mmCIF file of C-alpha atoms in Angstrom:
data_model
loop_
_atom_site.group_PDB
_atom_site.id
_atom_site.type_symbol
_atom_site.label_atom_id
_atom_site.label_comp_id
_atom_site.label_asym_id
_atom_site.label_seq_id
_atom_site.Cartn_x
_atom_site.Cartn_y
_atom_site.Cartn_z
ATOM 1 C CA MET O 1245 -76.646 11.984 16.732
ATOM 2 C CA MET O 1246 -75.636 12.782 20.325
ATOM 3 C CA ILE O 1247 -72.099 14.502 20.670
ATOM 4 C CA LEU O 1248 -70.603 14.156 24.057
ATOM 5 C CA GLN O 1249 -69.528 17.522 25.744
ATOM 6 C CA ALA O 1250 -66.914 17.907 28.364
ATOM 7 C CA GLY O 1251 -69.631 18.235 31.001
ATOM 8 C CA THR O 1252 -71.317 15.028 30.136
ATOM 9 C CA PRO O 1253 -70.586 11.844 32.031
ATOM 10 C CA GLY O 1254 -68.811 10.361 29.011
ATOM 11 C CA GLY O 1255 -66.879 13.414 28.008
ATOM 12 C CA PRO O 1256 -63.835 13.113 30.155
ATOM 13 C CA VAL O 1257 -63.505 9.411 29.367
ATOM 14 C CA LEU O 1258 -63.546 9.939 25.641
ATOM 15 C CA ALA O 1259 -61.081 12.832 25.987
ATOM 16 C CA GLY O 1260 -58.824 10.629 27.902
ATOM 17 C CA ILE O 1261 -59.053 7.920 25.422
ATOM 18 C CA LEU O 1262 -58.311 10.388 22.582
ATOM 19 C CA LEU O 1263 -55.246 11.920 24.478
ATOM 20 C CA ALA O 1264 -53.895 8.378 25.308
ATOM 21 C CA ALA O 1265 -54.243 7.425 21.643
ATOM 22 C CA LEU O 1266 -52.583 10.681 20.427
ATOM 23 C CA ALA O 1267 -49.705 10.019 22.969
ATOM 24 C CA ALA O 1268 -49.273 6.485 21.752
ATOM 25 C CA ALA O 1269 -49.225 7.461 18.118
ATOM 26 C CA LEU O 1270 -46.672 10.238 18.836
ATOM 27 C CA ALA O 1271 -44.460 7.893 20.960
ATOM 28 C CA TRP O 1272 -44.690 5.247 17.980
ATOM 29 C CA LEU O 1273 -43.418 7.898 15.512
ATOM 30 C CA TRP O 1274 -40.659 8.840 17.676
ATOM 31 C CA LEU O 1275 -39.451 5.249 18.014
ATOM 32 C CA ILE O 1276 -39.599 4.410 14.346
ATOM 33 C CA ALA O 1277 -38.283 7.865 13.136
ATOM 34 C CA PRO O 1278 -34.973 8.100 11.068
ATOM 35 C CA GLN O 1279 -32.391 10.885 11.475
ATOM 36 C CA LEU O 1280 -34.355 14.056 11.459
ATOM 37 C CA GLY O 1281 -31.542 16.534 11.540
ATOM 38 C CA PRO O 1282 -29.185 17.180 8.628
ATOM 39 C CA ARG O 1283 -29.622 14.243 6.209
ATOM 40 C CA PRO O 1284 -27.678 13.263 3.169
ATOM 41 C CA GLY O 1285 -29.072 13.655 -0.391
ATOM 42 C CA PHE O 1286 -29.431 10.424 -2.198
ATOM 43 C CA GLN O 1287 -29.309 11.576 -5.724
ATOM 44 C CA ASP O 1288 -25.694 10.386 -6.382
ATOM 45 C CA PHE O 1289 -26.625 6.901 -4.925
ATOM 46 C CA LYS O 1290 -29.723 6.741 -6.934
ATOM 47 C CA ALA O 1291 -27.865 7.030 -10.134
ATOM 48 C CA PHE O 1292 -26.852 3.449 -9.694
ATOM 49 C CA ASP O 1293 -28.155 -0.149 -9.214
ATOM 50 C CA TYR O 1294 -26.270 -2.327 -6.777
ATOM 51 C CA ALA O 1295 -24.829 -5.873 -7.497
ATOM 52 C CA HIS O 1296 -25.462 -8.027 -4.584
ATOM 53 C CA ARG O 1297 -22.026 -9.438 -3.350
ATOM 54 C CA GLY O 1298 -20.564 -8.013 -6.658
ATOM 55 C CA LEU O 1299 -21.627 -8.950 -10.182
ATOM 56 C CA HIS O 1300 -21.204 -12.752 -9.932
ATOM 57 C CA ASP O 1301 -22.107 -15.841 -11.927
ATOM 58 C CA LEU O 1302 -20.633 -18.962 -10.551
ATOM 59 C CA GLU O 1303 -21.344 -20.925 -13.744
ATOM 60 C CA LYS O 1304 -18.931 -18.488 -15.556
ATOM 61 C CA GLY O 1305 -16.384 -18.923 -12.741
ATOM 62 C CA VAL O 1306 -17.079 -15.775 -10.875
ATOM 63 C CA PRO O 1307 -18.072 -16.326 -7.125
ATOM 64 C CA GLU O 1308 -19.849 -13.871 -4.860
ATOM 65 C CA ASN O 1309 -17.893 -11.581 -2.811
ATOM 66 C CA SER O 1310 -14.620 -11.976 -4.886
ATOM 67 C CA LEU O 1311 -12.360 -9.605 -6.574
ATOM 68 C CA PRO O 1312 -13.510 -10.573 -10.093
ATOM 69 C CA ALA O 1313 -17.194 -9.864 -9.039
ATOM 70 C CA PHE O 1314 -16.447 -6.428 -7.837
ATOM 71 C CA ARG O 1315 -14.235 -5.664 -10.986
ATOM 72 C CA LEU O 1316 -17.225 -6.663 -13.151
ATOM 73 C CA ALA O 1317 -19.647 -4.674 -11.240
ATOM 74 C CA GLU O 1318 -17.686 -1.461 -11.616
ATOM 75 C CA LEU O 1319 -16.987 -2.238 -15.273
ATOM 76 C CA GLY O 1320 -20.622 -2.584 -15.940
ATOM 77 C CA GLY O 1321 -21.321 0.765 -14.418
ATOM 78 C CA PHE O 1322 -23.066 -0.772 -11.299
ATOM 79 C CA GLY O 1323 -22.654 -0.058 -7.796
ATOM 80 C CA MET O 1324 -22.037 -2.958 -5.397
ATOM 81 C CA GLU O 1325 -22.922 -4.344 -1.993
ATOM 82 C CA PHE O 1326 -20.688 -6.584 0.020
ATOM 83 C CA ASP O 1327 -20.172 -7.953 3.490
ATOM 84 C CA LEU O 1328 -17.384 -7.339 6.036
ATOM 85 C CA GLN O 1329 -16.256 -9.152 9.086
ATOM 86 C CA LEU O 1330 -13.023 -9.827 11.052
ATOM 87 C CA THR O 1331 -10.564 -12.772 11.316
ATOM 88 C CA LYS O 1332 -8.964 -13.832 14.473
ATOM 89 C CA ASP O 1333 -5.845 -11.542 13.834
ATOM 90 C CA LYS O 1334 -8.280 -8.655 13.147
ATOM 91 C CA GLN O 1335 -8.138 -8.455 9.376
ATOM 92 C CA VAL O 1336 -11.148 -7.031 7.658
ATOM 93 C CA VAL O 1337 -12.283 -9.575 5.005
ATOM 94 C CA VAL O 1338 -15.206 -9.803 2.579
ATOM 95 C CA HIS O 1339 -17.443 -12.733 3.296
ATOM 96 C CA HIS O 1340 -21.040 -13.183 4.045
ATOM 97 C CA ASP O 1341 -21.333 -16.145 6.122
ATOM 98 C CA PRO O 1342 -19.610 -16.596 9.545
ATOM 99 C CA SER O 1343 -18.229 -19.986 8.516
ATOM 100 C CA LEU O 1344 -16.647 -21.460 5.409
ATOM 101 C CA LYS O 1345 -19.194 -24.201 5.079
ATOM 102 C CA ARG O 1346 -21.214 -22.959 2.197
ATOM 103 C CA SER O 1347 -18.470 -21.269 0.374
ATOM 104 C CA CYS O 1348 -15.571 -23.507 0.751
ATOM 105 C CA GLY O 1349 -16.996 -26.699 2.177
ATOM 106 C CA SER O 1350 -15.239 -26.437 5.510
ATOM 107 C CA ASP O 1351 -17.255 -25.785 8.757
ATOM 108 C CA ARG O 1352 -14.528 -23.340 10.119
ATOM 109 C CA VAL O 1353 -15.576 -20.055 11.665
ATOM 110 C CA ILE O 1354 -13.715 -17.012 10.088
ATOM 111 C CA ALA O 1355 -13.510 -15.199 13.498
ATOM 112 C CA ALA O 1356 -11.504 -18.142 14.878
ATOM 113 C CA MET O 1357 -9.056 -18.150 11.981
ATOM 114 C CA THR O 1358 -6.055 -16.130 11.096
ATOM 115 C CA TYR O 1359 -6.035 -14.483 7.760
ATOM 116 C CA GLU O 1360 -3.052 -16.728 6.640
ATOM 117 C CA GLU O 1361 -5.267 -19.774 7.429
ATOM 118 C CA LEU O 1362 -8.162 -18.246 5.597
ATOM 119 C CA ARG O 1363 -6.183 -17.369 2.690
ATOM 120 C CA GLY O 1364 -5.514 -21.167 1.965
ATOM 121 C CA TYR O 1365 -9.333 -21.762 0.955
ATOM 122 C CA ARG O 1366 -10.974 -21.021 -2.377
ATOM 123 C CA LEU O 1367 -14.423 -19.892 -2.984
ATOM 124 C CA PHE O 1368 -17.195 -22.175 -4.269
ATOM 125 C CA GLY O 1369 -14.500 -24.348 -6.095
ATOM 126 C CA THR O 1370 -12.894 -21.704 -8.111
ATOM 127 C CA GLN O 1371 -9.389 -20.194 -7.679
ATOM 128 C CA GLU O 1372 -10.670 -17.136 -5.911
ATOM 129 C CA PRO O 1373 -9.576 -16.633 -2.203
ATOM 130 C CA VAL O 1374 -11.637 -14.692 0.390
ATOM 131 C CA PRO O 1375 -10.327 -11.033 -0.282
ATOM 132 C CA LEU O 1376 -9.268 -8.431 2.078
ATOM 133 C CA PHE O 1377 -11.318 -5.273 2.304
ATOM 134 C CA ARG O 1378 -8.183 -3.234 1.486
ATOM 135 C CA GLU O 1379 -7.695 -5.482 -1.658
ATOM 136 C CA VAL O 1380 -11.231 -4.662 -2.798
ATOM 137 C CA LEU O 1381 -10.672 -0.946 -2.307
ATOM 138 C CA ALA O 1382 -7.443 -0.867 -3.994
ATOM 139 C CA GLN O 1383 -8.616 -2.453 -7.171
ATOM 140 C CA LEU O 1384 -11.675 -0.120 -7.453
ATOM 141 C CA LYS O 1385 -11.530 3.208 -9.160
ATOM 142 C CA GLY O 1386 -14.313 4.765 -7.161
ATOM 143 C CA SER O 1387 -16.430 5.488 -10.121
ATOM 144 C CA THR O 1388 -19.453 3.677 -8.836
ATOM 145 C CA PRO O 1389 -20.756 3.768 -5.113
ATOM 146 C CA LEU O 1390 -20.527 1.004 -2.424
ATOM 147 C CA ILE O 1391 -23.228 -0.341 -0.042
ATOM 148 C CA ILE O 1392 -20.958 -1.822 2.651
ATOM 149 C CA GLU O 1393 -22.572 -4.314 5.190
ATOM 150 C CA LEU O 1394 -20.991 -4.823 8.367
ATOM 151 C CA LYS O 1395 -21.785 -8.212 9.882
ATOM 152 C CA GLY O 1396 -22.670 -8.753 13.544
ATOM 153 C CA TYR O 1397 -20.207 -11.618 14.139
ATOM 154 C CA ASN O 1398 -17.530 -9.581 15.942
ATOM 155 C CA ASP O 1399 -17.301 -6.925 18.537
ATOM 156 C CA PRO O 1400 -19.175 -3.944 16.968
ATOM 157 C CA ALA O 1401 -16.983 -1.113 18.020
ATOM 158 C CA GLU O 1402 -13.809 -3.017 16.934
ATOM 159 C CA LEU O 1403 -15.229 -3.950 13.561
ATOM 160 C CA CYS O 1404 -16.442 -0.432 12.868
ATOM 161 C CA THR O 1405 -13.247 1.144 13.891
ATOM 162 C CA LEU O 1406 -11.061 -1.066 11.721
ATOM 163 C CA VAL O 1407 -13.464 -0.664 8.756
ATOM 164 C CA MET O 1408 -13.240 3.171 8.938
ATOM 165 C CA LYS O 1409 -9.481 2.889 9.064
ATOM 166 C CA GLU O 1410 -9.428 1.045 5.785
ATOM 167 C CA LEU O 1411 -11.744 3.539 4.305
ATOM 168 C CA ALA O 1412 -9.764 6.623 5.398
ATOM 169 C CA GLY O 1413 -7.930 7.085 2.044
ATOM 170 C CA TYR O 1414 -10.841 5.947 -0.106
ATOM 171 C CA ARG O 1415 -12.256 8.699 -2.339
ATOM 172 C CA GLY O 1416 -15.287 6.865 -3.800
ATOM 173 C CA LEU O 1417 -18.939 7.251 -2.674
ATOM 174 C CA TYR O 1418 -20.074 4.701 -0.129
ATOM 175 C CA CYS O 1419 -22.468 4.195 2.746
ATOM 176 C CA VAL O 1420 -22.732 1.481 5.546
ATOM 177 C CA GLU O 1421 -25.516 -0.893 6.700
ATOM 178 C CA SER O 1422 -26.025 -3.682 9.206
ATOM 179 C CA PHE O 1423 -28.792 -5.779 10.549
ATOM 180 C CA ASP O 1424 -27.183 -5.265 14.037
ATOM 181 C CA PRO O 1425 -28.598 -1.998 15.626
ATOM 182 C CA ARG O 1426 -25.392 -1.835 17.689
ATOM 183 C CA ILE O 1427 -23.303 -1.257 14.509
ATOM 184 C CA VAL O 1428 -25.635 1.283 13.085
ATOM 185 C CA ARG O 1429 -25.581 2.956 16.457
ATOM 186 C CA TRP O 1430 -21.816 3.098 16.523
ATOM 187 C CA PHE O 1431 -21.932 5.243 13.245
ATOM 188 C CA ARG O 1432 -24.550 7.485 14.751
ATOM 189 C CA LYS O 1433 -22.262 8.284 17.723
ATOM 190 C CA ASN O 1434 -18.901 8.137 16.144
ATOM 191 C CA ARG O 1435 -19.195 8.786 12.504
ATOM 192 C CA PRO O 1436 -22.316 10.824 12.003
ATOM 193 C CA ASP O 1437 -20.882 11.975 8.665
ATOM 194 C CA VAL O 1438 -21.130 8.519 7.205
ATOM 195 C CA VAL O 1439 -24.323 7.681 5.469
ATOM 196 C CA ARG O 1440 -25.854 4.688 7.549
ATOM 197 C CA GLY O 1441 -28.728 2.291 6.979
ATOM 198 C CA GLN O 1442 -30.638 -0.224 9.089
ATOM 199 C CA LEU O 1443 -31.125 -3.630 7.463
ATOM 200 C CA MET O 1444 -34.105 -5.441 8.209
ATOM 201 C CA GLY O 1445 -36.674 -8.099 7.039
ATOM 202 C CA ARG O 1446 -39.615 -10.057 8.579
ATOM 203 C CA PHE O 1447 -37.624 -11.699 11.364
ATOM 204 C CA GLN O 1448 -39.140 -14.270 13.582
ATOM 205 C CA LYS O 1449 -38.311 -15.655 17.145
ATOM 206 C CA GLY O 1450 -35.095 -17.837 16.705
ATOM 207 C CA ASP O 1451 -33.733 -16.070 13.614
ATOM 208 C CA ASP O 1452 -30.180 -15.347 14.283
ATOM 209 C CA GLY O 1453 -30.773 -16.084 17.831
ATOM 210 C CA LEU O 1454 -33.235 -13.354 18.345
ATOM 211 C CA SER O 1455 -35.931 -13.472 21.005
ATOM 212 C CA ARG O 1456 -39.617 -12.900 20.213
ATOM 213 C CA MET O 1457 -39.423 -9.373 21.295
ATOM 214 C CA GLN O 1458 -36.071 -8.612 19.669
ATOM 215 C CA ALA O 1459 -37.659 -9.892 16.318
ATOM 216 C CA PHE O 1460 -40.700 -7.891 16.824
ATOM 217 C CA CYS O 1461 -38.959 -4.670 17.517
ATOM 218 C CA GLY O 1462 -36.503 -5.257 14.604
ATOM 219 C CA ARG O 1463 -39.078 -6.060 11.940
ATOM 220 C CA ASN O 1464 -41.275 -3.062 12.977
ATOM 221 C CA LEU O 1465 -38.537 -0.522 12.996
ATOM 222 C CA LEU O 1466 -38.637 -0.108 16.738
ATOM 223 C CA THR O 1467 -34.911 0.094 16.935
ATOM 224 C CA ASN O 1468 -34.756 3.369 15.036
ATOM 225 C CA TRP O 1469 -34.832 5.487 18.205
ATOM 226 C CA TYR O 1470 -31.553 3.886 19.050
ATOM 227 C CA THR O 1471 -29.888 4.140 15.596
ATOM 228 C CA ARG O 1472 -31.663 7.048 13.728
ATOM 229 C CA PRO O 1473 -30.652 5.628 10.413
ATOM 230 C CA HIS O 1474 -30.544 7.593 7.170
ATOM 231 C CA PHE O 1475 -32.159 4.680 5.099
ATOM 232 C CA GLU O 1476 -33.937 1.539 5.752
ATOM 233 C CA ALA O 1477 -32.890 -1.462 3.704
ATOM 234 C CA TYR O 1478 -36.002 -3.991 3.797
ATOM 235 C CA HIS O 1479 -36.612 -7.101 2.097
ATOM 236 C CA LEU O 1480 -38.835 -6.347 -0.832
ATOM 237 C CA HIS O 1481 -41.384 -9.147 -0.134
ATOM 238 C CA THR O 1482 -41.857 -8.226 3.407
ATOM 239 C CA ARG O 1483 -41.704 -4.501 3.454
ATOM 240 C CA ASP O 1484 -45.450 -3.632 3.283
ATOM 241 C CA ILE O 1485 -45.874 -2.773 7.082
ATOM 242 C CA PRO O 1486 -47.325 0.391 8.754
ATOM 243 C CA ALA O 1487 -43.904 1.458 10.060
ATOM 244 C CA MET O 1488 -42.399 1.529 6.461
ATOM 245 C CA TRP O 1489 -45.357 3.569 5.240
ATOM 246 C CA ALA O 1490 -45.029 6.031 8.049
ATOM 247 C CA VAL O 1491 -41.337 6.588 7.869
ATOM 248 C CA LYS O 1492 -41.408 7.218 3.988
ATOM 249 C CA THR O 1493 -44.624 9.259 3.898
ATOM 250 C CA LEU O 1494 -44.243 11.337 7.147
ATOM 251 C CA PHE O 1495 -40.399 11.562 7.315
ATOM 252 C CA GLY O 1496 -39.275 11.102 3.686
ATOM 253 C CA MET O 1497 -36.835 8.282 4.664
ATOM 254 C CA GLN O 1498 -34.959 6.593 1.835
ATOM 255 C CA GLU O 1499 -35.690 2.912 1.237
ATOM 256 C CA VAL O 1500 -33.330 0.287 -0.185
ATOM 257 C CA SER O 1501 -34.889 -2.814 -1.595
ATOM 258 C CA TRP O 1502 -33.095 -6.337 -1.320
ATOM 259 C CA THR O 1503 -32.491 -8.752 -3.073
ATOM 260 C CA ILE O 1504 -34.000 -8.164 -6.473
ATOM 261 C CA ARG O 1505 -33.900 -11.274 -8.706
ATOM 262 C CA SER O 1506 -36.258 -10.532 -11.584
ATOM 263 C CA GLN O 1507 -37.277 -7.629 -13.851
ATOM 264 C CA GLU O 1508 -40.781 -7.660 -12.246
ATOM 265 C CA GLU O 1509 -39.292 -7.204 -8.790
ATOM 266 C CA TYR O 1510 -36.925 -4.523 -10.059
ATOM 267 C CA ASN O 1511 -39.904 -2.539 -11.591
ATOM 268 C CA ARG O 1512 -41.764 -2.687 -8.310
ATOM 269 C CA ALA O 1513 -38.624 -1.467 -6.304
ATOM 270 C CA LYS O 1514 -38.140 1.383 -8.690
ATOM 271 C CA ALA O 1515 -41.902 2.327 -8.431
ATOM 272 C CA LEU O 1516 -41.384 2.624 -4.656
ATOM 273 C CA GLY O 1517 -38.371 4.955 -5.164
ATOM 274 C CA SER O 1518 -35.975 2.418 -3.672
ATOM 275 C CA LEU O 1519 -32.308 1.894 -4.116
ATOM 276 C CA VAL O 1520 -32.035 -1.566 -5.763
ATOM 277 C CA ILE O 1521 -29.711 -4.353 -4.735
ATOM 278 C CA PHE O 1522 -29.937 -7.069 -7.417
ATOM 279 C CA GLU O 1523 -28.624 -10.590 -8.142
ATOM 280 C CA HIS O 1524 -28.736 -12.985 -10.986
ATOM 281 C CA ILE O 1525 -30.127 -10.355 -13.331
ATOM 282 C CA LEU O 1526 -28.729 -7.342 -15.272
ATOM 283 C CA PRO O 1527 -31.595 -4.794 -14.841
ATOM 284 C CA ALA O 1528 -32.268 -2.289 -17.454
ATOM 285 C CA GLY O 1529 -32.275 0.731 -15.201
ATOM 286 C CA ALA O 1530 -30.145 3.368 -13.522
ATOM 287 C CA GLN O 1531 -26.543 2.527 -14.462
ATOM 288 C CA ARG O 1532 -24.843 5.240 -16.526
ATOM 289 C CA ARG O 1533 -22.919 3.207 -19.040
ATOM 290 C CA PRO O 1534 -24.161 1.403 -22.057
ATOM 291 C CA GLN O 1535 -25.548 -2.098 -20.831
ATOM 292 C CA LYS O 1536 -23.443 -5.182 -21.829
ATOM 293 C CA SER O 1537 -24.207 -8.805 -21.081
ATOM 294 C CA PHE O 1538 -22.207 -10.667 -18.249
ATOM 295 C CA SER O 1539 -20.211 -12.411 -21.016
ATOM 296 C CA GLU O 1540 -19.277 -9.268 -22.579
ATOM 297 C CA LEU O 1541 -18.254 -7.688 -19.331
ATOM 298 C CA LEU O 1542 -16.179 -10.741 -18.414
ATOM 299 C CA GLN O 1543 -14.418 -10.696 -21.839
ATOM 300 C CA ALA O 1544 -13.648 -6.981 -21.371
ATOM 301 C CA ALA O 1545 -12.237 -7.681 -17.931
ATOM 302 C CA ARG O 1546 -10.032 -10.249 -19.362
ATOM 303 C CA VAL O 1547 -8.715 -8.012 -22.038
ATOM 304 C CA THR O 1548 -8.045 -5.289 -19.565
ATOM 305 C CA ALA O 1549 -6.142 -7.882 -17.122
ATOM 306 C CA ALA O 1550 -4.097 -9.059 -20.217
ATOM 307 C CA ARG O 1551 -3.021 -5.606 -21.158
ATOM 308 C CA ARG O 1552 -1.843 -4.987 -17.693
ATOM 309 C CA MET O 1553 0.299 -7.936 -17.695
ATOM 310 C CA LYS O 1554 2.219 -6.925 -20.820
#
């Protein structure tokens, strides 16, 4: 076998190629790297599984992102994930979609409504209104952690500032996340003490108005240089990409898996070391309290509510 030496005609060419490849690899790692300085420990977060939009079951009268759903999650010993956005009059409300079409049958955009207008609607045919963020915090005891998703429907700086004002007196454990890198960036610059995560999935051109390049950069973690997140929340079925392997193996980044809807998916996410955001199941896993069925939790919540009214 012939080995090229620096003095042979092909030596400088090969050396140049190797140096270019090394520089490209290092640049790629710099682009996708998470926060490399002081980083939070996730042991307290790992002690819980997280109910997606609260512990909800519409067939039993408990809609997603409602006060009863959050009450049941905490009562069951689960953490919870939920979504925040702003009304026209700058009230922080808990709702996933930008409009009320799916949840209330009205194609009105929340950002164009005052909270008084929004309060007149009910979620998924129940009697539950869209709650204020402060109402959710007021009813929680802080015994289980929160994963708070900030939606990208409003001005990022305004939303982040108002959310942090609401959280000023809250003593429970929480972290924030967003699909919008501008929101994660805001926390990096303005509240580096708050645990922050980048939400992501296998985005394609046109998804949420993304260009081809924006979708490519997002799904391959190429916005991490801008946000330097503490964790990556990636859709379980699309997370097998080189960038996810690299940030976990080389940088020890924490992964969050969403949205888990079966015990098989739950087992896989746990094997990956992920925090788990689940829906439509009651996983047998990390929660500290003895597990109860949804019906048992609902009955316990009703008994507690009745006692408070006496």
